[in-house]
Coordinates of C-alpha atoms and ligand atoms in Angstrom, one line a residue:
M7 CA 36.8 28.3 20.0
N8 CA 35.4 28.9 23.4
L9 CA 31.8 29.2 21.8
R10 CA 28.7 28.5 24.0
T11 CA 25.8 29.3 21.4
V12 CA 26.3 33.1 20.3
T13 CA 29.1 35.4 20.8
A14 CA 29.5 38.9 20.3
E15 CA 33.5 39.7 20.0
I16 CA 34.4 42.7 20.9
D17 CA 37.4 44.1 18.9
L18 CA 38.8 46.9 21.1
S19 CA 41.6 47.9 18.6
A20 CA 39.1 48.5 16.2
L21 CA 37.2 50.9 18.6
D22 CA 40.4 52.4 19.2
H23 CA 41.0 52.5 15.3
N24 CA 38.1 54.2 14.7
L25 CA 38.2 56.8 17.4
N26 CA 41.7 57.6 16.1
T27 CA 39.9 58.1 12.2
I28 CA 37.0 60.3 13.9
K29 CA 39.7 62.3 15.2
K30 CA 41.7 62.7 11.9
M31 CA 38.2 63.6 10.0
A32 CA 37.9 66.4 13.1
P33 CA 41.4 67.2 14.2
D34 CA 40.0 70.6 15.8
S35 CA 37.5 69.0 17.7
Q36 CA 36.9 67.2 21.0
V37 CA 35.1 64.2 20.9
L38 CA 31.9 63.6 23.0
A39 CA 31.7 59.5 22.6
V40 CA 28.1 58.5 22.5
L41 CA 27.8 55.6 24.4
K42 CA 24.0 55.0 25.2
A43 CA 22.3 52.2 25.2
N44 CA 25.0 49.7 26.7
A45 CA 27.5 51.2 24.0
Y46 CA 25.0 50.5 21.3
G47 CA 24.9 46.8 22.6
H48 CA 28.7 46.6 22.9
G49 CA 28.7 46.7 26.6
L50 CA 28.8 50.1 28.3
E51 CA 31.9 49.5 30.8
R52 CA 33.7 48.0 28.5
I53 CA 33.8 50.3 26.0
A54 CA 33.9 53.4 28.3
K55 CA 37.1 51.9 29.5
A56 CA 38.7 51.5 26.2
L57 CA 38.3 54.9 25.2
P58 CA 41.1 56.7 27.2
Q59 CA 41.2 59.3 24.3
A60 CA 37.9 60.7 24.1
D61 CA 37.5 63.9 25.8
A62 CA 33.7 62.9 27.4
L63 CA 31.1 60.6 27.5
G64 CA 27.6 60.7 26.7
V65 CA 24.5 58.7 27.3
A66 CA 20.9 59.1 27.5
R67 CA 19.6 58.2 30.9
I68 CA 21.2 59.1 34.4
D69 CA 21.3 55.3 35.2
E70 CA 24.0 54.9 32.6
A71 CA 25.7 57.5 33.6
L72 CA 25.6 56.3 37.5
A73 CA 26.7 52.6 36.0
L74 CA 29.8 54.5 34.4
R75 CA 30.8 56.6 37.4
A76 CA 30.3 53.0 39.9
S77 CA 32.8 51.5 37.6
G78 CA 35.2 53.6 38.1
I79 CA 35.0 56.3 35.2
I80 CA 36.1 60.0 35.9
K81 CA 35.9 61.4 32.7
P82 CA 33.3 64.1 32.1
I83 CA 29.7 62.6 31.5
V84 CA 27.2 64.4 29.5
L85 CA 23.4 63.3 29.8
L86 CA 22.1 63.9 26.1
E87 CA 18.4 64.2 27.3
G88 CA 19.0 66.2 30.5
F89 CA 17.1 65.7 33.8
F90 CA 13.7 65.6 35.0
S91 CA 13.1 66.3 38.2
K92 CA 15.1 68.2 41.5
E93 CA 16.2 64.7 42.9
D94 CA 17.9 64.3 39.4
L95 CA 19.8 67.5 39.7
A96 CA 21.1 66.7 43.0
V97 CA 22.3 63.4 41.7
I98 CA 24.1 65.2 38.5
A99 CA 25.7 67.4 41.4
V100 CA 27.2 65.3 43.6
N101 CA 28.3 62.9 40.5
N102 CA 29.6 65.4 38.5
F103 CA 27.8 65.2 35.6
Q104 CA 27.2 67.5 32.6
T105 CA 23.5 68.0 31.4
I106 CA 21.6 69.1 28.6
V107 CA 18.8 71.7 29.4
H108 CA 16.4 71.4 26.4
N109 CA 12.9 72.9 27.6
Q110 CA 11.2 75.3 30.2
E111 CA 10.6 72.9 33.0
Q112 CA 14.6 72.3 32.8
L113 CA 15.5 75.6 33.3
N114 CA 13.0 76.5 35.9
L115 CA 14.2 73.1 37.9
I116 CA 17.9 74.4 37.5
C117 CA 17.6 78.0 38.1
Q118 CA 15.4 77.4 41.5
A119 CA 17.6 74.8 42.9
E120 CA 19.7 74.5 45.7
L121 CA 23.1 73.1 44.6
D122 CA 26.4 72.6 46.2
R123 CA 28.3 73.5 42.7
P124 CA 27.7 74.9 39.8
L125 CA 27.1 72.4 36.9
K126 CA 28.3 72.5 33.4
V127 CA 25.1 73.2 30.8
W128 CA 24.6 72.2 26.9
L129 CA 22.0 74.2 25.7
K130 CA 20.1 72.3 23.3
I131 CA 18.3 74.3 20.4
D132 CA 15.9 72.8 18.0
T133 CA 17.3 73.8 14.5
G134 CA 15.1 72.0 12.8
M135 CA 14.7 68.3 13.9
H136 CA 11.7 69.3 15.9
R137 CA 12.7 66.7 18.7
L138 CA 14.2 67.9 21.9
G139 CA 15.5 71.4 22.1
I140 CA 14.4 75.1 22.9
N141 CA 12.9 77.4 20.3
P142 CA 15.2 79.8 18.5
D143 CA 12.8 82.4 19.4
D144 CA 13.8 81.6 23.1
F145 CA 17.1 81.3 22.8
E146 CA 18.1 84.7 24.1
C147 CA 15.9 84.3 27.5
F148 CA 17.3 80.7 28.0
Y149 CA 20.7 82.1 27.4
Q150 CA 20.5 84.9 29.8
Q151 CA 18.8 83.2 32.4
L152 CA 21.7 80.5 32.2
K153 CA 24.1 82.3 32.1
Q154 CA 22.9 84.5 35.4
S155 CA 22.0 81.5 37.6
K156 CA 24.3 80.9 40.2
N157 CA 23.7 76.8 39.3
V158 CA 25.4 77.1 36.2
Q159 CA 28.7 77.1 35.0
N160 CA 30.4 80.3 33.5
T161 CA 30.5 78.7 30.1
L162 CA 28.2 77.1 28.2
V163 CA 28.2 74.2 25.2
L164 CA 25.5 75.2 22.7
M165 CA 24.1 72.6 21.1
S166 CA 21.8 71.4 18.0
H167 CA 20.9 67.8 16.4
L168 CA 21.1 67.5 12.4
A169 CA 18.0 65.4 11.3
S170 CA 19.7 64.5 8.0
A171 CA 23.3 64.3 8.1
D172 CA 23.4 61.0 6.7
D173 CA 21.6 62.8 3.4
V174 CA 24.0 64.9 1.5
S175 CA 21.8 66.0 -0.7
N176 CA 19.0 67.0 1.5
P177 CA 19.1 71.2 1.9
S178 CA 18.0 70.6 5.5
N179 CA 21.9 70.1 6.5
E180 CA 22.6 73.6 5.3
Q181 CA 19.6 75.2 6.6
Q182 CA 20.5 73.9 10.2
I183 CA 24.1 74.7 10.0
S184 CA 22.9 78.3 8.9
L185 CA 20.3 78.6 11.5
F186 CA 22.7 77.6 14.4
N187 CA 25.7 79.6 13.2
E188 CA 23.0 82.8 13.3
I189 CA 21.7 82.1 16.5
S190 CA 25.3 81.4 18.0
V191 CA 27.3 84.0 16.2
G192 CA 29.5 86.1 18.2
L193 CA 29.0 84.5 21.7
P194 CA 32.1 83.1 23.6
E195 CA 30.4 79.5 23.9
Q196 CA 31.7 76.1 22.6
K197 CA 29.3 74.5 20.1
S198 CA 28.2 71.2 18.9
L199 CA 26.5 70.0 16.3
S200 CA 27.7 66.7 14.5
N201 CA 26.9 63.1 15.1
S202 CA 28.7 60.4 13.3
A203 CA 27.3 61.8 9.9
G204 CA 27.8 65.1 10.3
V205 CA 31.8 64.3 11.0
C206 CA 31.7 62.4 7.7
A207 CA 29.6 64.7 5.8
W208 CA 29.6 67.9 6.7
P209 CA 32.7 69.7 8.3
T210 CA 31.2 72.9 8.4
A211 CA 29.2 71.5 11.3
H212 CA 32.2 70.0 13.5
F213 CA 33.1 73.2 15.8
Q214 CA 34.7 72.5 19.3
W215 CA 32.8 69.2 20.2
I216 CA 31.6 66.6 17.9
R217 CA 29.6 63.8 19.2
P218 CA 30.4 60.5 17.3
G219 CA 28.1 57.3 18.1
L220 CA 27.7 54.8 15.4
M221 CA 30.8 55.4 13.7
L222 CA 32.8 54.6 16.8
Y223 CA 31.7 51.1 16.5
G224 CA 32.6 50.8 12.8
V225 CA 29.2 51.1 11.1
S226 CA 29.0 53.8 8.4
P227 CA 26.6 56.7 9.2
M228 CA 25.8 57.2 5.6
Q229 CA 22.9 56.3 3.3
H230 CA 24.2 53.2 1.5
S231 CA 22.6 50.2 -0.4
F232 CA 24.1 46.7 -0.8
T233 CA 23.9 44.3 -3.5
Q234 CA 23.9 40.8 -3.0
Q235 CA 27.2 40.5 -4.3
A236 CA 29.0 43.2 -2.6
L237 CA 32.3 42.2 -1.3
P238 CA 33.4 43.9 2.3
Q239 CA 36.3 46.2 0.6
Q240 CA 33.6 47.7 -1.3
T241 CA 31.1 48.8 1.8
D242 CA 31.3 52.2 3.0
N243 CA 32.7 51.4 6.1
T244 CA 35.9 50.3 4.7
N245 CA 35.8 53.5 2.7
L246 CA 36.0 55.5 5.9
A247 CA 38.5 53.5 7.1
I248 CA 36.6 52.5 10.0
Q249 CA 36.3 48.7 11.5
P250 CA 33.5 46.8 12.9
V251 CA 34.1 46.7 16.9
M252 CA 31.0 43.8 17.2
T253 CA 31.5 40.4 15.0
L254 CA 28.2 38.5 16.0
K255 CA 28.9 34.5 15.7
A256 CA 26.6 31.3 16.3
R257 CA 27.3 27.9 16.2
L258 CA 26.0 25.3 13.6
I259 CA 24.0 22.7 15.3
A260 CA 22.6 20.7 13.0
I261 CA 22.4 19.9 9.1
R262 CA 19.7 18.6 7.2
S263 CA 19.3 17.4 3.6
L264 CA 16.1 18.4 1.6
A265 CA 14.5 17.5 -1.1
K266 CA 13.5 20.0 -3.7
G267 CA 9.5 21.3 -3.1
E268 CA 10.1 20.7 0.6
Y269 CA 9.7 23.8 3.2
V270 CA 11.7 25.0 6.0
G271 CA 10.7 26.6 9.3
Y272 CA 7.4 28.4 10.9
G273 CA 4.7 28.7 8.2
G274 CA 7.0 27.0 5.9
N275 CA 7.2 30.7 4.0
W276 CA 10.4 29.3 2.1
Q277 CA 10.5 26.5 -0.5
S278 CA 13.5 24.5 -1.9
Q279 CA 14.0 25.0 -5.4
Q280 CA 16.1 22.3 -5.8
D281 CA 18.0 19.3 -3.7
S282 CA 19.8 21.1 -0.9
V283 CA 21.3 21.1 2.4
I284 CA 20.0 23.1 5.4
G285 CA 22.0 24.0 8.1
V286 CA 20.7 25.2 11.8
L287 CA 22.5 28.1 13.4
A288 CA 22.0 28.6 17.5
I289 CA 20.8 32.2 17.0
G290 CA 17.6 33.5 17.0
Y291 CA 15.4 36.8 17.6
G292 CA 15.9 35.7 21.6
D293 CA 19.5 36.6 20.9
G294 CA 18.6 39.9 19.1
Y295 CA 19.0 38.3 15.6
P296 CA 15.7 40.2 13.8
R297 CA 13.1 38.5 13.2
H298 CA 12.3 40.1 10.1
A299 CA 15.3 39.2 8.5
E300 CA 14.3 38.0 4.7
N301 CA 14.9 34.8 3.3
G302 CA 18.4 35.7 1.6
T303 CA 19.8 37.6 4.4
P304 CA 23.6 36.7 4.2
V305 CA 25.5 34.8 6.7
L306 CA 29.3 33.7 6.5
L307 CA 29.8 30.2 7.0
N308 CA 33.5 28.3 6.1
G309 CA 34.7 31.4 4.0
R310 CA 31.6 32.0 1.9
R311 CA 28.3 33.8 2.0
V312 CA 25.4 31.3 2.6
T313 CA 21.6 32.5 2.8
L314 CA 19.0 32.7 5.3
V315 CA 15.8 30.7 4.7
G316 CA 12.8 30.0 6.3
R317 CA 11.5 32.3 9.6
V318 CA 14.1 33.2 12.2
S319 CA 12.8 31.4 15.7
M320 CA 13.7 32.3 18.8
D321 CA 16.9 30.2 19.4
M322 CA 17.6 29.2 15.7
I323 CA 17.8 30.4 12.1
T324 CA 18.0 28.0 9.2
V325 CA 20.4 28.6 6.3
D326 CA 20.7 27.1 2.8
L327 CA 24.2 25.6 2.6
G328 CA 23.9 24.2 -1.0
K329 CA 23.8 20.3 -2.2
D330 CA 27.7 20.0 -2.3
S331 CA 28.2 21.6 1.5
S332 CA 30.7 20.0 3.2
D333 CA 30.2 22.1 6.6
K334 CA 30.0 20.3 10.0
I335 CA 28.0 20.7 13.0
G336 CA 30.1 22.4 15.7
D337 CA 31.1 25.1 12.4
I338 CA 30.9 28.7 13.5
A339 CA 29.2 31.2 11.4
T340 CA 29.4 35.2 11.3
L341 CA 26.0 37.2 11.5
W342 CA 27.2 40.4 11.4
G343 CA 30.9 42.2 11.7
K344 CA 34.2 41.6 10.1
D345 CA 33.6 40.7 6.6
L346 CA 29.7 40.9 6.9
P347 CA 28.4 44.4 7.5
V348 CA 26.0 44.7 9.8
E349 CA 24.6 47.7 7.3
E350 CA 24.1 44.8 4.9
V351 CA 22.2 42.3 7.4
A352 CA 20.1 45.8 8.7
Q353 CA 19.0 46.1 5.0
H354 CA 17.8 42.7 4.7
A355 CA 16.0 43.2 7.9
T356 CA 14.5 46.4 6.7
T357 CA 16.0 48.0 9.7
I358 CA 19.0 50.0 10.8
P359 CA 22.2 48.8 12.1
Y360 CA 21.5 51.0 15.4
E361 CA 18.8 48.8 15.9
L362 CA 20.4 45.6 15.4
L363 CA 23.5 46.7 17.7
C364 CA 21.3 47.6 20.6
N365 CA 18.9 44.6 20.5
I366 CA 21.6 42.0 21.4
T367 CA 20.3 40.4 24.3
R368 CA 21.9 39.2 27.5
R369 CA 22.1 35.6 26.8
V370 CA 24.8 36.3 24.0
Q371 CA 28.3 36.0 25.7
M372 CA 30.3 38.8 25.0
I373 CA 33.9 38.3 24.5
T374 CA 36.2 41.2 24.5
V375 CA 39.3 40.9 21.7
Ligands
LIG10 C1 22.2 64.0 20.7 C2 23.2 63.1 20.1 N1 24.2 63.1 19.8 C3 25.0 62.3 18.7 C4 24.3 61.1 18.9 C5 25.3 59.9 18.3 O1 24.5 59.5 16.8 P1 25.2 58.7 15.8 O2 25.1 57.3 16.5 O3 24.6 58.7 14.6 O4 26.8 59.3 15.5 C6 22.9 60.9 19.2 C7 22.5 59.5 18.9 O5 21.5 59.4 18.7 C8 22.7 61.9 19.9 O6 21.1 61.5 20.4

C-alpha cells in the first residue's frame, strides 16, 4: 500500500451510492448537496466533481463557492449563510451564486444594490432553532420586499432548518414543520427544510429541496449508541444502506512489550493490567485524530479490534495489541471508516462525527479510491 504515514481513502463509489440512496428516500425532491468545511473534510473539489447527479451544491462561505467555480464547477451553488457586504453581492452576481437572506441587513443590502442581474434568493425563516432566519412575524414584509426587488429573481426558495431532526421523539420537529407550512401555505415558491436527519426521519419535511450533508458521506445522522461489541453490520448506517466515504488509516511504526503494572503515554494515564504488547500508530491530534479519545476507543488492525490506551499525542497513538500479538511494523490500522463507524469513534471521544471528519488536517494524504 502506498502509505506515507496517514491516509484518508475517499471512496467516490460510496459517495455515489449514498446520493442514490438519498434520492430514493426523497424521490420527489431536488438535492442540494452540502459541501461546506471542505466537504466535511473529504476535499471540496474532489467531492463536487463526483456529484454530477446533485442538483445544487451548498457551502457556508463565499471563498468555498469561489473555489468551486475556479475548479470549473458550473452547477448552482447556494451560500448557506448568505452575504455580508455589497462587495459580496457583486461577487455573487458575477459568479452566479444563489444566496440565502436571513436578516434585515441582508434585505437592505440586496434591495439597495446595483446589480447586473437579479439573484436567486433562498429566504430563511426561523421556525424554532433560533440560529439563523427571520422571525415568522416579519415574513410577510421580507417576502413582499424580495418579490418586488429588481435585484431578486421572480421565484424564491423558502427554507428553514430543523433543530432536532435526529431525535424522532422530540416534539419540536412537528412544531417546526407545522409552522413552516403555516407560513408558506398557498405561496408559489419552492420550499426546503430537511438536512440529512430530516431526509431520514421526517418525510413531511422533504418538500422540493432536501439539503443532505453528513449522510452523503456515509455517516448516520440519527442519534445512536454503540456498544463495544457492536458489529459493523449492526450499525445505523448499514441499516440506512449508506456507506462510509472516508476511511482513515495509519501505519504501525513500533511494537513494545509491556509488563503488567506499567504505564503508557503522557501522564501515564493507562496502566497495564497484565503483560501485553503495545503498538504505536503514526497518527495523532496533529492529523485530526481526537485528543480526547478515551482509553478503549476501538481501532481495527489485522481483522480485529484493538483498543486505544494512553493519551493521544500529536503524531502518535498507542494501542493494546494483546500479549499474543503477531502484528508487524508496517501493518496498517483503520481508525474509522469501512468496518469501523466514525459515529462509534466519535462517541468514545465525546464528540460528533461531523467534528472528526472536518478536523482532518492537511498533512493527511488524501487518496481517491
Ligand atoms: C442550512 C443547512 N442545511 C443543511 C445542512 C446539512 O446538515 P447535515 O450534515 O446534518 O445533513 C446544514 C449543515 O449544518 C445546514 O447548515
